[in-house]
Coordinates of N, CA and C in Angstrom, one line a residue:
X1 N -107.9 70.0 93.2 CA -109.4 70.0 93.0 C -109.8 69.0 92.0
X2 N -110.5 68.0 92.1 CA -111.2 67.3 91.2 C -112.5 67.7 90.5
X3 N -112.8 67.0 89.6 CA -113.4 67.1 88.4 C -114.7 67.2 89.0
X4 N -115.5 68.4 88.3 CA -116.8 67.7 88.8 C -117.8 67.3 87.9
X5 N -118.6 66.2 88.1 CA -119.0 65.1 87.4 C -120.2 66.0 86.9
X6 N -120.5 65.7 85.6 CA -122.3 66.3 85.3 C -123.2 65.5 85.7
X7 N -124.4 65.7 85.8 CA -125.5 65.0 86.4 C -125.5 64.2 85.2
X8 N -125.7 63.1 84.9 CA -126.5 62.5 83.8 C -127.5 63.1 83.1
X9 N -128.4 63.3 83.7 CA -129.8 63.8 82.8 C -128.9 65.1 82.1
X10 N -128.2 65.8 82.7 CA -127.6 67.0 81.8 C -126.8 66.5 80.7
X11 N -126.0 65.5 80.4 CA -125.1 64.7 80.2 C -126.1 64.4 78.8
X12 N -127.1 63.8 79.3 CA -127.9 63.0 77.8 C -128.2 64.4 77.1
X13 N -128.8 65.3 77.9 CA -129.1 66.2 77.5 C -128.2 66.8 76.4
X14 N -126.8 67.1 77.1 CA -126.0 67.9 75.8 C -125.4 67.1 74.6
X15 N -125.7 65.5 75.1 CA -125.1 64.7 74.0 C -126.4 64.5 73.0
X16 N -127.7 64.5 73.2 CA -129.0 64.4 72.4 C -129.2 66.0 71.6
X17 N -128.8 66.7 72.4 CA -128.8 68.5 71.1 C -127.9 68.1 70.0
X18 N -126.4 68.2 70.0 CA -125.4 67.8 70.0 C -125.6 66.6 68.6
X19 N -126.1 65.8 69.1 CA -126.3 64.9 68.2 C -127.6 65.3 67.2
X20 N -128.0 66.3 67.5 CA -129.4 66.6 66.6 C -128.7 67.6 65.5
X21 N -127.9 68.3 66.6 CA -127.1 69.2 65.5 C -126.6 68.7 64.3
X22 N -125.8 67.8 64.8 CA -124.4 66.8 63.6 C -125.8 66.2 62.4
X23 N -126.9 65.9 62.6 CA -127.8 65.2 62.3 C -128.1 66.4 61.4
X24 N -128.4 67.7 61.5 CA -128.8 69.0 61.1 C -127.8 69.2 59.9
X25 N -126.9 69.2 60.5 CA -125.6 69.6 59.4 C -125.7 69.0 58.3
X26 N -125.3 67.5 58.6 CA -125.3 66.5 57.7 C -126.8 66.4 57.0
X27 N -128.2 66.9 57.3 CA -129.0 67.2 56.0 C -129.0 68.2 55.1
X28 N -128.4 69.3 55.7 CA -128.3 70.6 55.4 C -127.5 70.2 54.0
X29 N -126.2 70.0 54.2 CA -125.5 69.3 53.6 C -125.4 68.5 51.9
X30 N -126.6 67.3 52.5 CA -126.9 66.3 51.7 C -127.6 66.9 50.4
X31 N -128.8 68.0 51.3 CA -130.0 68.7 50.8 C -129.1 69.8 49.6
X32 N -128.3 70.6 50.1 CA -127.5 71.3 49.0 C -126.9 70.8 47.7
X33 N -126.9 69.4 48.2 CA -125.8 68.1 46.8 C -127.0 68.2 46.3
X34 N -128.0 67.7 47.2 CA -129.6 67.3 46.2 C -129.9 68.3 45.0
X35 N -129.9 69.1 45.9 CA -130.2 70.7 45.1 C -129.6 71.0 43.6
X36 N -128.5 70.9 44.1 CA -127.4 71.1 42.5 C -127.7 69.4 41.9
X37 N -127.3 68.5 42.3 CA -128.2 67.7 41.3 C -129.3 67.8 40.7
X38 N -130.3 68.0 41.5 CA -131.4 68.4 40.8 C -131.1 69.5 39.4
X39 N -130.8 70.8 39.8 CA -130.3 71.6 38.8 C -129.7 71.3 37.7
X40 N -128.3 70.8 37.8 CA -127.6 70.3 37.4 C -128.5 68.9 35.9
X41 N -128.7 67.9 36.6 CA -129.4 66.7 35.6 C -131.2 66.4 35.7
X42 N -131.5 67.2 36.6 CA -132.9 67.3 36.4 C -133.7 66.2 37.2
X43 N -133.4 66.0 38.1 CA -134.0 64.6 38.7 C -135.2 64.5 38.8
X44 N -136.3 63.0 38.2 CA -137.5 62.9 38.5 C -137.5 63.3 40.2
X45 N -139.4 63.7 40.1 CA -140.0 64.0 41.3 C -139.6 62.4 41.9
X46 N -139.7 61.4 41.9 CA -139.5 59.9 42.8 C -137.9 59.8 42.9
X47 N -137.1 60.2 42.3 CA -136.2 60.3 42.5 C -135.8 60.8 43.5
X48 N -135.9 62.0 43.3 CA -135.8 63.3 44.6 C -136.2 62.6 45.9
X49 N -137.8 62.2 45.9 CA -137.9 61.8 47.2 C -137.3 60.8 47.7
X50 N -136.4 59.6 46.9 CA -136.1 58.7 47.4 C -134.6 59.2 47.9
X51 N -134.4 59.9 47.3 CA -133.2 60.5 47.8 C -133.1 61.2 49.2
X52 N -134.0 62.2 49.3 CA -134.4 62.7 50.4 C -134.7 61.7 51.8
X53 N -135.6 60.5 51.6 CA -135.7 59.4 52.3 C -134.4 58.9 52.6
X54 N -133.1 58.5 51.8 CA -132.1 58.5 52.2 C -131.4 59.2 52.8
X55 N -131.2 60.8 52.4 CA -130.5 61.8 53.5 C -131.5 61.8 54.4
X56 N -132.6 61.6 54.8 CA -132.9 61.4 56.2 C -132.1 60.2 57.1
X57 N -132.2 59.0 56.3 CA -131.6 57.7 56.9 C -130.1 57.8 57.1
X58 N -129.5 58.9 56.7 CA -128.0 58.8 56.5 C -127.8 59.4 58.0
X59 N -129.1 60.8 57.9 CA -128.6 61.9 59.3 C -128.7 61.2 60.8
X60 N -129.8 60.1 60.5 CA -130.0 59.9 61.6 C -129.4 58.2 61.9
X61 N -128.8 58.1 61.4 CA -127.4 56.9 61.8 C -126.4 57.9 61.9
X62 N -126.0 58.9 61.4 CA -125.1 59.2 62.0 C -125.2 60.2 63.5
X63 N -126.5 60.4 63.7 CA -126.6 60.7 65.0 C -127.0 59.9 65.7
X64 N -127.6 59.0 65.6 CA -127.1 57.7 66.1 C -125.8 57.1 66.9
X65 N -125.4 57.1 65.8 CA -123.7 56.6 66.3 C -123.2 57.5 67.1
X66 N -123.2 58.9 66.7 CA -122.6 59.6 68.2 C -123.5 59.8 69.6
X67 N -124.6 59.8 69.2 CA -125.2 59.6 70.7 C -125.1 58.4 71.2
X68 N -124.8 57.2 71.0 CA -124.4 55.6 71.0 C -123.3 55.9 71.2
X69 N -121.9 56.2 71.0 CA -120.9 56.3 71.2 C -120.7 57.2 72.3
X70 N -121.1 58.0 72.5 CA -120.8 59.0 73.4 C -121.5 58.6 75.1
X71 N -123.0 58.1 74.8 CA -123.8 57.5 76.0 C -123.0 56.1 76.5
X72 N -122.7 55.6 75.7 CA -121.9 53.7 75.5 C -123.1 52.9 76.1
X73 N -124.0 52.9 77.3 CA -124.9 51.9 77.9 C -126.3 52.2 77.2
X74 N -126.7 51.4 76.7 CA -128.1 51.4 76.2 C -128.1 51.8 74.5
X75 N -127.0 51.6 74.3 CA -126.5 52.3 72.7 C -128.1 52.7 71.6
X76 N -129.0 51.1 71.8 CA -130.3 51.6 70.9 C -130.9 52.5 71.2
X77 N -131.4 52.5 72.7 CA -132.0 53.7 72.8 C -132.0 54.9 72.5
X78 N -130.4 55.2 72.9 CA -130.4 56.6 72.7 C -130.2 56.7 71.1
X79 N -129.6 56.0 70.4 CA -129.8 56.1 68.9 C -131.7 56.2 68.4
X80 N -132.4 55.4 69.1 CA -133.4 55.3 69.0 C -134.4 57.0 69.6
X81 N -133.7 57.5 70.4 CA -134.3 58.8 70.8 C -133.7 59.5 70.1
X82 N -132.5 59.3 68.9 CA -131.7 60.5 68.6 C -132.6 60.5 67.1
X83 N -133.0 59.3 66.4 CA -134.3 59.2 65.4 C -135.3 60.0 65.6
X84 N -135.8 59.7 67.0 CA -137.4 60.4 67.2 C -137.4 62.0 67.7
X85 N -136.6 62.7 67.8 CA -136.2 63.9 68.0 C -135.6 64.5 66.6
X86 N -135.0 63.8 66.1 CA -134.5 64.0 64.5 C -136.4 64.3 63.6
X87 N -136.6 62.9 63.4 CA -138.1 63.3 63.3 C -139.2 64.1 63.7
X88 N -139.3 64.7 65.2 CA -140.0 65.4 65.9 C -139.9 67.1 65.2
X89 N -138.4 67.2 65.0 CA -137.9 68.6 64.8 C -138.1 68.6 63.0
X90 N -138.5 67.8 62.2 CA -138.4 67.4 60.5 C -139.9 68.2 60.6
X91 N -140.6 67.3 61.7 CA -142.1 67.0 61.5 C -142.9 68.8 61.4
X92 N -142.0 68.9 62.9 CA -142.6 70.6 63.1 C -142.1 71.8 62.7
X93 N -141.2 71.2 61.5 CA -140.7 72.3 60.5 C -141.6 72.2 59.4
X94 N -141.7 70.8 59.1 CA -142.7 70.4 57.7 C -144.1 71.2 58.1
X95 N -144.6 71.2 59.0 CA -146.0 71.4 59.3 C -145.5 72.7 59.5
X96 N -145.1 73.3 59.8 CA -145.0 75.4 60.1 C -144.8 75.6 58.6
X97 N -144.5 75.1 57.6 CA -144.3 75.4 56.5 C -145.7 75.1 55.7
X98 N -146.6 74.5 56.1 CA -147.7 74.2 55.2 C -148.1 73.0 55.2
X99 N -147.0 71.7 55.4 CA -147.2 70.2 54.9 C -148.2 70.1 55.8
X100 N -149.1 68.9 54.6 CA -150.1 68.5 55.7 C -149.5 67.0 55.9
X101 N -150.0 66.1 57.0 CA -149.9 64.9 56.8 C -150.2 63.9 56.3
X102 N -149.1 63.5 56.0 CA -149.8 61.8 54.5 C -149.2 60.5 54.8
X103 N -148.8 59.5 54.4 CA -147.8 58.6 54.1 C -146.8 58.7 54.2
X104 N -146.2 59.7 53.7 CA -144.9 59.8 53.4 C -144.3 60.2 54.8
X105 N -145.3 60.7 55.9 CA -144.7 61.5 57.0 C -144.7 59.9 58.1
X106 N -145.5 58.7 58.0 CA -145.4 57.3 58.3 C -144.2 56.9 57.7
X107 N -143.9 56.9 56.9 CA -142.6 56.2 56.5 C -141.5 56.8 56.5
X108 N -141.2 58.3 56.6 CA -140.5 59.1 57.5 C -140.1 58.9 58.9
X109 N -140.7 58.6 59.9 CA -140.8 58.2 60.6 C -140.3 57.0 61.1
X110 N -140.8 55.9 60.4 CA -140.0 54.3 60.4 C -138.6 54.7 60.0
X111 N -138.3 55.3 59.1 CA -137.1 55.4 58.4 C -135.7 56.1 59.6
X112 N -136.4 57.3 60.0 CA -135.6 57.9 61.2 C -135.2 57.1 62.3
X113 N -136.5 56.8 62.9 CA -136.6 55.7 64.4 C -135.5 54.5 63.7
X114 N -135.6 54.0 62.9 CA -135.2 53.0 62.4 C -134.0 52.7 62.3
X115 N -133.1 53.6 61.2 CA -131.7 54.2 61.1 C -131.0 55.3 62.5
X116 N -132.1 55.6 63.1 CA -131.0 56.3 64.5 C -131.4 54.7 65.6
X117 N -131.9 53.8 65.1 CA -131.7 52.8 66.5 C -130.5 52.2 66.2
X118 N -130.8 51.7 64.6 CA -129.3 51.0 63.6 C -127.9 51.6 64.0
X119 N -128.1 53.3 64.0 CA -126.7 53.9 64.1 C -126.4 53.7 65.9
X120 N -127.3 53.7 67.1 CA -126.9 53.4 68.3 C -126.4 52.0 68.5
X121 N -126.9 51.2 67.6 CA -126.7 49.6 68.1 C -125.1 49.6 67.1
X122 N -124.6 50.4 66.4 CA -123.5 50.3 65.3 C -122.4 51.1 66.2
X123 N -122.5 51.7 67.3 CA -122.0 52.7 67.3 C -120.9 52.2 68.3

């Protein structure tokens, strides 16, 4: 009996969760180091956020690269959809929590799309 093949659309499907996850992890992650630094040495408020702006850019190249790697044809895109879904899921956590929108959620946004297209074209 041979293998049977997944549809593609299912395919993007479990490789774009999948990659949101790894993307999840790795802020969860970042955010805990943040955390104890912060405690730890006290970090200015600009500090923090710049940092934060980084563990965003970190999560979503590396979900990038595995949805780029895993997809192989079209590597930016899907790194580029693995950003805007990374973002999408940031956005409507930030806002169920209270945040309203400012700047910072514009340049969140460049930063995600940006670094998950970088990690699909790297991948």
């Amino acid at each position: 009996m041979g293998k049977k093949e997944t549809p593609h659309s299912a395919r993007v499907l479990t490789v774009m969760v999948k990659g949101l996850i790894l993307g999840g992890l790795v802020t969860g992650a970042a955010i805990l180091i943040l955390a104890l630094l912060l405690y730890k040495t006290g970090l200015s408020e600009n500090n923090l956020h710049i940092a934060v702006i980084v563990v965003y850019a970190l999560s979503c190249l590396i979900s990038g690269i595995y949805c780029g790697k895993k997809l192989q044809e079209r590597r930016f895109m899907w790194g580029l959809l693995a950003g805007v879904l990374y973002y999408a899921v940031l956005l409507v956590i930030s806002t169920g929590l209270g945040g309203s929108f400012s700047v910072s959620f514009i340049s969140s946004a460049l930063v995600c799309l940006g670094s998950g297209m970088l990690g699909g074209m790297l991948s």
